[in-house]
Coordinates of C-alpha atoms in Angstrom, one line a residue:
M148 CA 56.2 27.3 -15.6
I149 CA 54.8 25.6 -18.8
K150 CA 57.4 23.9 -21.1
M151 CA 56.9 23.8 -24.6
K152 CA 58.6 22.4 -27.5
K153 CA 60.6 24.9 -29.3
S154 CA 58.4 24.2 -32.6
S155 CA 55.3 24.7 -30.8
T156 CA 53.3 27.7 -31.7
F157 CA 49.8 26.9 -30.1
L158 CA 48.2 24.7 -27.4
D159 CA 45.4 22.4 -28.5
I160 CA 42.1 22.5 -26.6
S161 CA 42.9 19.4 -24.6
T162 CA 46.1 21.0 -23.5
L163 CA 44.4 24.0 -22.4
K164 CA 41.7 21.9 -20.3
S165 CA 44.5 20.4 -18.0
I166 CA 46.4 23.8 -17.6
F167 CA 43.7 26.2 -16.7
V168 CA 42.0 24.7 -13.8
P169 CA 40.5 26.2 -10.6
S170 CA 42.9 27.1 -8.0
K171 CA 41.4 24.9 -5.4
V172 CA 40.1 21.8 -6.8
P173 CA 37.7 19.8 -4.3
L174 CA 38.9 16.1 -3.8
P175 CA 36.3 13.5 -4.5
G176 CA 34.1 12.6 -1.6
F177 CA 33.4 8.9 -2.6
C178 CA 33.2 6.8 -5.9
C179 CA 30.4 4.8 -7.3
I180 CA 31.3 2.7 -10.1
G181 CA 28.2 1.0 -11.8
I182 CA 30.0 -1.7 -13.3
T183 CA 27.0 -3.3 -14.9
D184 CA 23.5 -2.3 -15.6
S185 CA 22.4 -6.1 -15.9
C186 CA 20.3 -7.5 -13.1
F187 CA 17.8 -10.6 -13.3
F188 CA 15.7 -9.1 -10.5
K189 CA 12.7 -6.7 -11.5
C190 CA 12.7 -4.5 -8.6
K191 CA 9.7 -2.1 -8.4
M192 CA 11.7 0.6 -7.0
C193 CA 14.5 0.2 -9.5
D194 CA 14.4 0.1 -13.3
K195 CA 18.1 -0.5 -13.7
W196 CA 17.0 -3.9 -15.5
K197 CA 15.5 -2.1 -18.4
E198 CA 17.5 -0.2 -20.8
D199 CA 19.8 2.5 -19.5
I200 CA 18.4 6.0 -20.5
S201 CA 21.7 7.4 -19.6
V202 CA 24.0 5.7 -21.9
D203 CA 26.0 7.5 -24.7
K204 CA 25.4 5.5 -27.6
K205 CA 28.6 6.7 -29.3
F206 CA 30.4 5.0 -26.2
S207 CA 28.6 1.7 -25.9
K208 CA 31.5 -0.7 -25.1
E209 CA 32.3 -1.8 -21.7
P210 CA 35.6 -1.0 -20.3
T211 CA 38.3 -3.9 -20.0
L212 CA 39.9 -5.0 -17.0
N213 CA 42.9 -2.9 -17.7
M214 CA 41.0 0.0 -18.3
W215 CA 39.3 -0.1 -14.8
K216 CA 42.6 -0.9 -13.0
R217 CA 44.0 2.4 -14.9
F218 CA 41.1 4.3 -13.5
I219 CA 41.5 3.1 -10.2
F220 CA 45.1 3.9 -10.2
Q221 CA 44.7 7.4 -11.3
L222 CA 42.1 7.8 -8.5
S223 CA 44.6 6.6 -6.0
K224 CA 46.9 9.2 -7.1
V225 CA 44.2 12.2 -6.5
V226 CA 42.7 10.8 -3.2
P227 CA 45.0 11.8 -0.1
K228 CA 47.5 9.0 1.0
V229 CA 46.0 9.1 4.6
K230 CA 42.5 8.1 2.9
L231 CA 44.3 4.7 1.7
R232 CA 45.8 3.5 5.0
G233 CA 44.6 2.9 8.5
K234 CA 41.3 2.0 9.9
M235 CA 39.0 0.5 7.1
D236 CA 35.9 2.3 7.9
Q237 CA 38.0 5.7 7.5
R238 CA 39.3 4.9 4.1
F239 CA 38.0 6.3 0.9
E240 CA 35.3 4.1 -0.6
I241 CA 34.7 2.8 -3.8
N242 CA 31.1 1.4 -4.3
F243 CA 30.6 -1.4 -6.9
A244 CA 26.9 -1.0 -7.8
G245 CA 24.6 -2.2 -10.7
G246 CA 22.4 -3.7 -11.8
E247 CA 23.6 -6.7 -9.7
S248 CA 27.4 -6.3 -9.7
L249 CA 28.1 -10.2 -8.8
T250 CA 26.8 -10.9 -12.4
H251 CA 29.7 -9.2 -13.9
P252 CA 32.9 -11.2 -14.4
L253 CA 35.1 -8.4 -13.8
T254 CA 33.7 -7.2 -10.4
L255 CA 35.7 -9.3 -8.1
P256 CA 39.0 -8.6 -10.1
V257 CA 38.5 -5.2 -9.9
V258 CA 37.5 -5.1 -6.3
K259 CA 40.8 -7.2 -5.7
Y260 CA 42.9 -4.5 -7.3
A261 CA 41.3 -1.5 -5.7
N262 CA 41.9 -3.3 -2.5
S263 CA 45.6 -3.6 -3.1
L264 CA 45.9 0.0 -3.3
G265 CA 44.2 0.6 -0.1
F266 CA 40.7 1.4 -1.0
R267 CA 37.8 0.3 1.3
T268 CA 35.3 -1.7 -1.3
V269 CA 31.7 -1.9 -1.0
I270 CA 29.2 -4.0 -3.2
P271 CA 25.4 -3.8 -2.6
S272 CA 23.6 -6.8 -3.8
N273 CA 20.4 -8.7 -3.9
A274 CA 22.1 -11.6 -2.4
Y275 CA 20.8 -14.6 -4.4
L276 CA 24.1 -15.5 -6.1
I277 CA 25.8 -15.6 -2.8
N278 CA 26.4 -19.3 -2.2
D279 CA 29.5 -21.0 -0.2
A280 CA 31.5 -20.7 -3.3
M281 CA 30.6 -17.0 -3.8
A282 CA 31.1 -15.9 -0.4
K283 CA 34.7 -17.6 -0.4
K284 CA 35.3 -15.5 -3.7
L285 CA 34.2 -12.3 -2.3
H286 CA 36.5 -13.1 1.1
D287 CA 39.6 -13.9 -1.2
S288 CA 38.9 -10.5 -3.3
G289 CA 39.5 -8.5 -0.2
L290 CA 36.3 -7.0 -0.2
S291 CA 35.8 -4.7 2.7
A292 CA 31.7 -4.8 3.1
I293 CA 28.7 -6.0 1.5
N294 CA 25.1 -4.6 1.9
L295 CA 22.4 -7.0 1.3
S296 CA 19.1 -5.8 0.0
L297 CA 16.2 -6.8 2.5
D298 CA 13.0 -4.8 2.5
S299 CA 10.7 -7.0 4.7
L300 CA 10.9 -10.0 6.8
D301 CA 7.9 -11.4 5.0
P302 CA 9.1 -13.3 2.0
K303 CA 6.0 -12.6 0.0
I304 CA 6.4 -8.6 0.4
H305 CA 10.1 -8.8 -0.1
D306 CA 9.6 -11.0 -3.1
K307 CA 7.0 -9.2 -4.8
F308 CA 8.5 -5.8 -4.7
R309 CA 12.0 -7.2 -5.8
G310 CA 10.3 -9.1 -8.7
F311 CA 12.0 -12.4 -8.1
D312 CA 10.5 -15.4 -6.5
G313 CA 13.0 -16.7 -3.9
A314 CA 14.8 -13.1 -3.3
H315 CA 14.2 -13.5 0.6
E316 CA 15.5 -16.8 0.7
G317 CA 18.5 -15.9 -1.1
V318 CA 19.3 -13.1 1.6
M319 CA 19.1 -15.9 4.4
K320 CA 21.2 -18.2 2.4
A321 CA 23.7 -15.5 1.8
I322 CA 24.0 -14.5 5.5
K323 CA 24.6 -18.2 6.5
A324 CA 27.3 -18.5 3.7
L325 CA 29.1 -15.1 4.7
K326 CA 28.9 -16.3 8.4
K327 CA 32.4 -18.3 7.9
Y328 CA 34.3 -15.3 7.0
N329 CA 35.2 -12.0 9.3
Y330 CA 35.2 -10.2 5.9
P331 CA 33.4 -9.0 3.9
K332 CA 31.6 -7.4 6.9
A333 CA 27.9 -7.8 6.0
G334 CA 25.0 -5.4 6.8
I335 CA 21.3 -4.7 5.5
I336 CA 19.8 -2.0 3.2
S337 CA 16.1 -1.6 3.7
I338 CA 14.2 0.5 1.6
I339 CA 11.2 2.2 3.2
H340 CA 7.9 2.2 1.0
N341 CA 4.1 1.8 1.3
S342 CA 4.6 -2.1 1.7
T343 CA 7.4 -2.2 4.4
Y344 CA 7.1 1.0 6.5
A345 CA 4.8 -0.6 9.1
E346 CA 7.4 -3.3 9.8
I347 CA 10.9 -1.6 9.3
K348 CA 11.1 -1.3 13.3
D349 CA 11.1 -5.3 13.1
I350 CA 14.0 -5.3 10.7
I351 CA 16.2 -3.2 12.6
E352 CA 15.4 -4.9 15.8
W353 CA 16.1 -8.4 14.0
V354 CA 19.5 -7.0 12.7
D355 CA 20.3 -5.8 16.1
K356 CA 20.3 -9.3 17.7
H357 CA 21.6 -10.9 14.5
E358 CA 25.4 -11.9 15.2
K359 CA 26.8 -12.0 11.9
L360 CA 24.9 -8.7 10.7
D361 CA 26.9 -5.5 11.7
W362 CA 24.4 -2.6 10.6
I363 CA 21.3 -1.8 8.8
L364 CA 20.9 1.3 6.8
T365 CA 17.4 2.4 6.0
M366 CA 16.6 4.3 2.9
A367 CA 13.7 6.4 1.8
I368 CA 12.1 5.6 -1.2
M369 CA 12.7 7.9 -4.0
Q370 CA 11.9 8.0 -7.7
P371 CA 13.1 4.8 -9.3
N372 CA 16.5 4.6 -10.9
N373 CA 16.7 5.0 -14.6
T374 CA 13.5 6.8 -15.1
V375 CA 13.3 10.3 -16.2
F376 CA 13.3 12.9 -13.4
E377 CA 10.0 14.6 -12.7
S378 CA 8.4 16.6 -10.0
G379 CA 5.7 14.8 -8.2
W380 CA 6.6 11.5 -9.4
Y381 CA 5.1 10.0 -6.3
E382 CA 1.7 10.7 -7.5
K383 CA 2.2 9.2 -11.1
K384 CA 0.1 5.8 -11.5
D385 CA 3.4 4.0 -12.5
F386 CA 4.8 4.4 -9.0
E387 CA 1.6 4.3 -6.8
E388 CA 2.4 1.3 -5.1
L389 CA 5.7 2.9 -3.5
W390 CA 4.9 5.9 -1.9
P391 CA 3.1 5.7 1.7
K392 CA -0.6 6.3 1.5
D393 CA -1.2 7.2 5.2
K394 CA 1.2 10.2 5.7
S395 CA 0.5 10.4 9.7
K396 CA 1.4 6.7 10.0
M397 CA 4.4 6.8 8.0
I398 CA 5.6 10.0 10.1
K399 CA 5.1 8.0 13.4
V400 CA 7.1 5.1 12.2
I401 CA 9.9 7.6 11.5
E402 CA 9.6 8.9 14.8
D403 CA 9.8 5.7 16.3
I404 CA 13.0 4.8 14.0
I405 CA 14.4 8.0 15.8
E406 CA 13.8 7.1 19.3
I407 CA 15.6 3.6 18.5
K408 CA 18.3 5.7 17.2
K409 CA 18.7 7.9 20.2
D410 CA 18.6 4.7 22.5
Q411 CA 21.4 3.1 20.7
I412 CA 23.4 6.1 21.0
R413 CA 22.8 6.4 24.6
Q414 CA 23.9 2.6 25.2
R415 CA 27.0 3.2 23.1
K416 CA 27.9 6.3 25.3
S417 CA 27.3 4.2 28.2
G418 CA 29.6 1.5 26.9
L419 CA 26.7 -1.0 26.7
I420 CA 27.2 -1.5 23.1
S421 CA 30.2 -0.9 21.0
N422 CA 28.7 0.5 18.0
E423 CA 25.0 1.6 16.8
K424 CA 23.7 -1.1 14.3
L425 CA 21.5 1.6 12.8
V426 CA 23.7 3.6 10.7
N427 CA 21.6 6.5 9.8
T428 CA 22.6 9.4 11.6
L429 CA 19.9 11.4 13.6
H430 CA 20.1 14.2 10.9
Q431 CA 19.3 11.7 8.1
L432 CA 16.2 10.2 10.1
Y433 CA 15.0 13.8 10.7
A434 CA 15.2 14.7 6.8
F435 CA 13.2 11.4 6.2
K436 CA 10.7 12.7 8.5
K437 CA 10.7 15.9 6.6
Y438 CA 10.7 14.4 3.1
F439 CA 7.7 11.9 3.9
N440 CA 5.8 15.0 5.3
D441 CA 6.2 17.0 2.0
P442 CA 8.7 15.7 -0.7
E443 CA 8.4 18.9 -2.7
I444 CA 9.8 21.1 -0.3
F445 CA 12.2 19.5 1.8
V446 CA 15.6 19.2 0.1
K447 CA 17.3 22.0 -1.1
N448 CA 16.3 25.0 1.1
N449 CA 18.9 27.7 0.5
Q450 CA 21.6 25.6 0.6
P451 CA 23.8 24.4 -2.4
C452 CA 24.2 20.9 -3.4
N453 CA 27.3 18.6 -2.4
F454 CA 27.5 16.6 -5.6
D455 CA 30.4 18.8 -6.7
T456 CA 32.6 16.3 -4.9
A457 CA 30.8 13.2 -6.0
L458 CA 32.5 10.5 -8.6
Q459 CA 30.3 8.1 -10.6
V460 CA 31.4 6.0 -13.4
S461 CA 29.1 4.3 -15.7
A462 CA 28.8 0.7 -17.0
V463 CA 30.3 2.1 -20.0
G464 CA 32.9 4.1 -18.4
D465 CA 31.5 7.7 -18.6
I466 CA 32.6 9.8 -15.7
Y467 CA 30.0 12.0 -14.0
M468 CA 29.8 14.0 -10.6
C469 CA 25.9 14.1 -11.2
Y470 CA 24.0 12.3 -13.8
H471 CA 21.8 15.2 -14.4
Y472 CA 24.9 17.2 -16.0
H473 CA 27.3 16.5 -18.4
K474 CA 29.9 13.9 -18.1
L475 CA 33.6 14.7 -17.4
G476 CA 35.0 12.0 -19.7
N477 CA 35.2 8.5 -20.4
I478 CA 37.8 6.0 -18.9
H479 CA 38.3 4.4 -22.3
N480 CA 40.6 7.2 -23.4
D481 CA 40.8 10.1 -20.7
D482 CA 42.9 10.4 -17.6
F483 CA 40.9 11.0 -14.6
R484 CA 43.5 13.1 -12.8
K485 CA 43.2 15.5 -16.1
V486 CA 39.5 15.4 -16.3
W487 CA 38.6 15.9 -12.8
K488 CA 40.8 19.1 -12.8
S489 CA 39.5 20.3 -16.1
N490 CA 37.7 23.6 -17.2
N491 CA 34.9 21.2 -18.0
A492 CA 34.8 19.9 -14.3
K493 CA 35.1 23.7 -13.0
L494 CA 31.9 24.5 -15.1
I495 CA 29.7 21.3 -14.0
R496 CA 30.8 22.0 -10.4
K497 CA 29.6 25.6 -10.7
N498 CA 26.3 24.6 -12.1
I499 CA 25.9 22.0 -9.5
L500 CA 26.4 24.2 -6.6
K501 CA 23.8 26.6 -8.0
C502 CA 21.3 23.9 -8.9
K503 CA 17.7 24.2 -7.6
T504 CA 16.4 21.2 -8.6
N505 CA 14.8 19.3 -5.8
C506 CA 16.6 16.1 -6.2
H507 CA 15.7 13.3 -4.0
E508 CA 18.8 11.2 -4.6
L509 CA 20.5 13.5 -1.9
I510 CA 18.7 11.9 0.8
N511 CA 20.1 8.4 0.4
C512 CA 23.3 8.5 -1.8
Y513 CA 25.2 11.0 -0.4
Y514 CA 23.8 12.2 2.8
K515 CA 26.4 13.9 4.7
D516 CA 26.2 14.9 8.3
E517 CA 23.3 17.6 8.3
Y518 CA 24.5 19.1 5.0
P519 CA 22.7 20.6 2.8
F520 CA 19.5 20.1 4.9
S521 CA 18.1 22.5 7.3
V522 CA 16.8 20.5 10.3
K523 CA 18.4 22.3 13.1
N524 CA 15.2 22.9 15.2
E525 CA 14.1 19.5 15.2
T526 CA 17.8 18.1 16.0
K527 CA 18.3 20.4 19.1
T528 CA 17.3 17.3 21.1
Q529 CA 20.5 15.6 20.3
K530 CA 22.1 17.9 23.1
I531 CA 20.6 15.9 25.6
I532 CA 21.8 12.3 24.4

């Protein structure tokens, strides 16, 4: 029952939005906080170091520490309690992205607060700022995990595509500094593109033997962040250095990675290793193969998108499910618990579920089991593992 003051004769729009909600509101699947757009690298596969094309100019002020804390507290009341306790790798994850999130003074205080509420906290980083002092700060914040970007074991290749001399050396120094602590756990993210695909197997094998590194996640090159989405982006002159030129060689490399993954699965099941360091699933690797073979047809098929449960917050506090659609609100003055259940959110979910855009973000950022991809025929081989 809706209780109203006796003097009330009508409900305003904001009240209506918080009352008339869908009967079943999906829970958030993960949260990505783009806490800053600032970055001193000039990566060829990411334009976040340029002016953000998605920022609402009406709300250009960055949230305060208290605003971030308030949002995370509200999120903790939406996430099931069971997802805020128990094994860390099974908890609800907040990813503090950028830009380079370690350049922002509020990142670690917000991480520490999120950690105190039971969230699993993760930072992706170019690693350059991680020295002994920073490693201790990361440990003291309670950060669960850190993903270090390393695209090539060759310093020249990595530095060139990261647009920063010394980028490769920075990763190696960061690994050494983090080695002193059990937490945060550290792993590698490698982007597969034209200059790196030939040696991606070498990085996987290097990580597999490394005592400090706990995982490697490979990511397929997609249209750079902070650029206007367009079909056929990989054929544009601006991105010609990124897309693999030799399709057959590229596909062969992915097939080799699939065999590495199968071998790791066999070893784990045989008790030879406790976990698979290559954390991409077989389904995702088969999707990579399909993607590099024909990026225009591989993604959506006839299945709906799963970004209706995604939660993304920009550096100025705008709340989105998908950046291709309208925002839900802003943490400056909106209660997340209300906007997540609002009629506005219901409409956005409806549009996301019927979206036909061949969006490549799904292959990396929110890949979930085999959904929403159709690779069943190719993954039958998993049954023999």
